Coordinates of C-alpha atoms in Angstrom, one line a residue:
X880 CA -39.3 67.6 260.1
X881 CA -40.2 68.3 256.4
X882 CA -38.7 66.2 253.5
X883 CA -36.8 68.6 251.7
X884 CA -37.5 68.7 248.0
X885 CA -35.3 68.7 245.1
X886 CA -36.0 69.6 241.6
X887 CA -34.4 70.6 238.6
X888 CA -32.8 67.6 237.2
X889 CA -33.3 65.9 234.1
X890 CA -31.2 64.5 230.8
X891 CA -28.2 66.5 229.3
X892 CA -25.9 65.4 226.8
X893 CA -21.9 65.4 228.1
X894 CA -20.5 68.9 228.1
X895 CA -23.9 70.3 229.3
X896 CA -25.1 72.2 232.3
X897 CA -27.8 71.8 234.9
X898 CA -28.7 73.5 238.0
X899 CA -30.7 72.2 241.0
X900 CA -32.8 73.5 243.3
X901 CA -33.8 72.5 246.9
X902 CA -36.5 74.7 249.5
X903 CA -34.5 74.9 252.8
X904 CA -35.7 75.3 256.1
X905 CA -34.3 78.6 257.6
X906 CA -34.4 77.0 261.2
X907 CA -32.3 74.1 260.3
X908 CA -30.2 76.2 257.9
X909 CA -29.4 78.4 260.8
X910 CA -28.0 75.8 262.6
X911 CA -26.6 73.1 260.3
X912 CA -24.7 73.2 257.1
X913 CA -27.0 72.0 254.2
X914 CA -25.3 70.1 251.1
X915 CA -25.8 68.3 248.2
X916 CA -25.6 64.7 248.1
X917 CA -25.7 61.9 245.2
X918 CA -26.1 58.9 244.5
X919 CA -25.1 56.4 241.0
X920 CA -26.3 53.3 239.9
X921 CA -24.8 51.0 242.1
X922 CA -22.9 53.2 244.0
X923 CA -23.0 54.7 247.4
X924 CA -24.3 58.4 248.1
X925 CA -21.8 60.6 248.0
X926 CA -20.6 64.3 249.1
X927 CA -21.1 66.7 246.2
X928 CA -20.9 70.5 248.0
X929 CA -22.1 71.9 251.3
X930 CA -22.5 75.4 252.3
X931 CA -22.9 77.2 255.8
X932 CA -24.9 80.3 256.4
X933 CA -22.2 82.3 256.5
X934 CA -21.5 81.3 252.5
X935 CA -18.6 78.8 253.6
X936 CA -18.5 76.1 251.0
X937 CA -16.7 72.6 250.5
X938 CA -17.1 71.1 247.1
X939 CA -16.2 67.3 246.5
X940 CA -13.0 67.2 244.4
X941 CA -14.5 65.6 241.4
X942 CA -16.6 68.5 240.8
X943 CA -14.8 71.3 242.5
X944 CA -13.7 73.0 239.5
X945 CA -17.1 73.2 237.4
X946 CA -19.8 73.2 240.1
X947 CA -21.4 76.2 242.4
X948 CA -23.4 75.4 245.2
X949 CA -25.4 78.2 246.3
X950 CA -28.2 80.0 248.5
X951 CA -31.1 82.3 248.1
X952 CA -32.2 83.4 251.4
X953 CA -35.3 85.4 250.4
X954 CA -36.4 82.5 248.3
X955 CA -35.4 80.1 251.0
X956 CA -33.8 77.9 248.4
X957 CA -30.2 76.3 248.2
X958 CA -29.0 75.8 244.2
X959 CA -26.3 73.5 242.7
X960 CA -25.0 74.8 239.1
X961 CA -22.8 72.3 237.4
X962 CA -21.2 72.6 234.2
X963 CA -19.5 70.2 232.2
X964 CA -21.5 67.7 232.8
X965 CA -19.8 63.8 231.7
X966 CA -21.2 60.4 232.3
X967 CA -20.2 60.0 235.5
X968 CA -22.2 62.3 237.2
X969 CA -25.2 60.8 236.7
X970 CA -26.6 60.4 239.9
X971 CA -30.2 61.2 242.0
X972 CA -28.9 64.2 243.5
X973 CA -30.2 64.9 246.8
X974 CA -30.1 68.1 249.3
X975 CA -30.3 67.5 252.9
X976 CA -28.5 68.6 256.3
X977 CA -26.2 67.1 258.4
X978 CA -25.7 68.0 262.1
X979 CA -23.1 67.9 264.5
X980 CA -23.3 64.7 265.8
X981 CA -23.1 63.4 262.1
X982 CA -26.7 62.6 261.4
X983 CA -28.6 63.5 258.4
X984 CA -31.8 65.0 258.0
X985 CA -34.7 62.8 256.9
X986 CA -33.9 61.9 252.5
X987 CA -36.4 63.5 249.8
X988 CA -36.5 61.2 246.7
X989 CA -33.8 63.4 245.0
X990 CA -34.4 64.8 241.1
X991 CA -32.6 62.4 238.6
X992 CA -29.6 63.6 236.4
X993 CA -28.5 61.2 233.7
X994 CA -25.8 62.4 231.2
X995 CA -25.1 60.7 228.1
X996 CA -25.3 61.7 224.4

């Protein structure tokens, strides 16, 4: 299996927007609900949003409200849009999938979003 590749992050003052972009395998998409995942300085990784391919999405509750995750089939890529960006969301933000029997897919090294003015 391919690492999956992230890209798109980078510094943004508070109140600022990003989006993030990951190239996803059709196969494993077909099959297994891809998400975003991040992880803060000292922190634990962490659920952000997930999405099946039938457009299904869960979003974590600290970003429900000002986050999109999303899916380009033609372009085989999976998108996270968040807005209002604050402190606490910076993270390395990773995409990956999870099957059914609750393991993930192997980790990329994540694109790093740091918020602070």
């Amino acid at each position: 299996q391919e690492q999956l590749v992230e890209s798109g992050g980078g510094s943004v003052q508070p109140g600022g927007s990003l989006t993030l972009s990951c190239i996803i395998q059709p196969i494993i998409f077909r099959f297994w609900p891809m998400g975003w995942y991040r992880q803060a300085p000292g922190k634990q990784r962490e659920l952000v949003a997930t999405i099946t391919n039938s457009g299904v999405t869960n979003y974590a509750a600290s970003v429900k409200d000002r986050s999109t995750i999303s899916t380009n089939n033609a372009k085989n890529t999976m998108y996270l849009q968040m807005n209002n960006l604050t402190p606490e969301d910076t993270a390395v933000y990773y995409c990956n999938f999870k099957k059914g029997n609750g393991d993930f897919g192997p980790w990329g090294q994540g694109t790093l979003v740091t918020v602070s003015s």
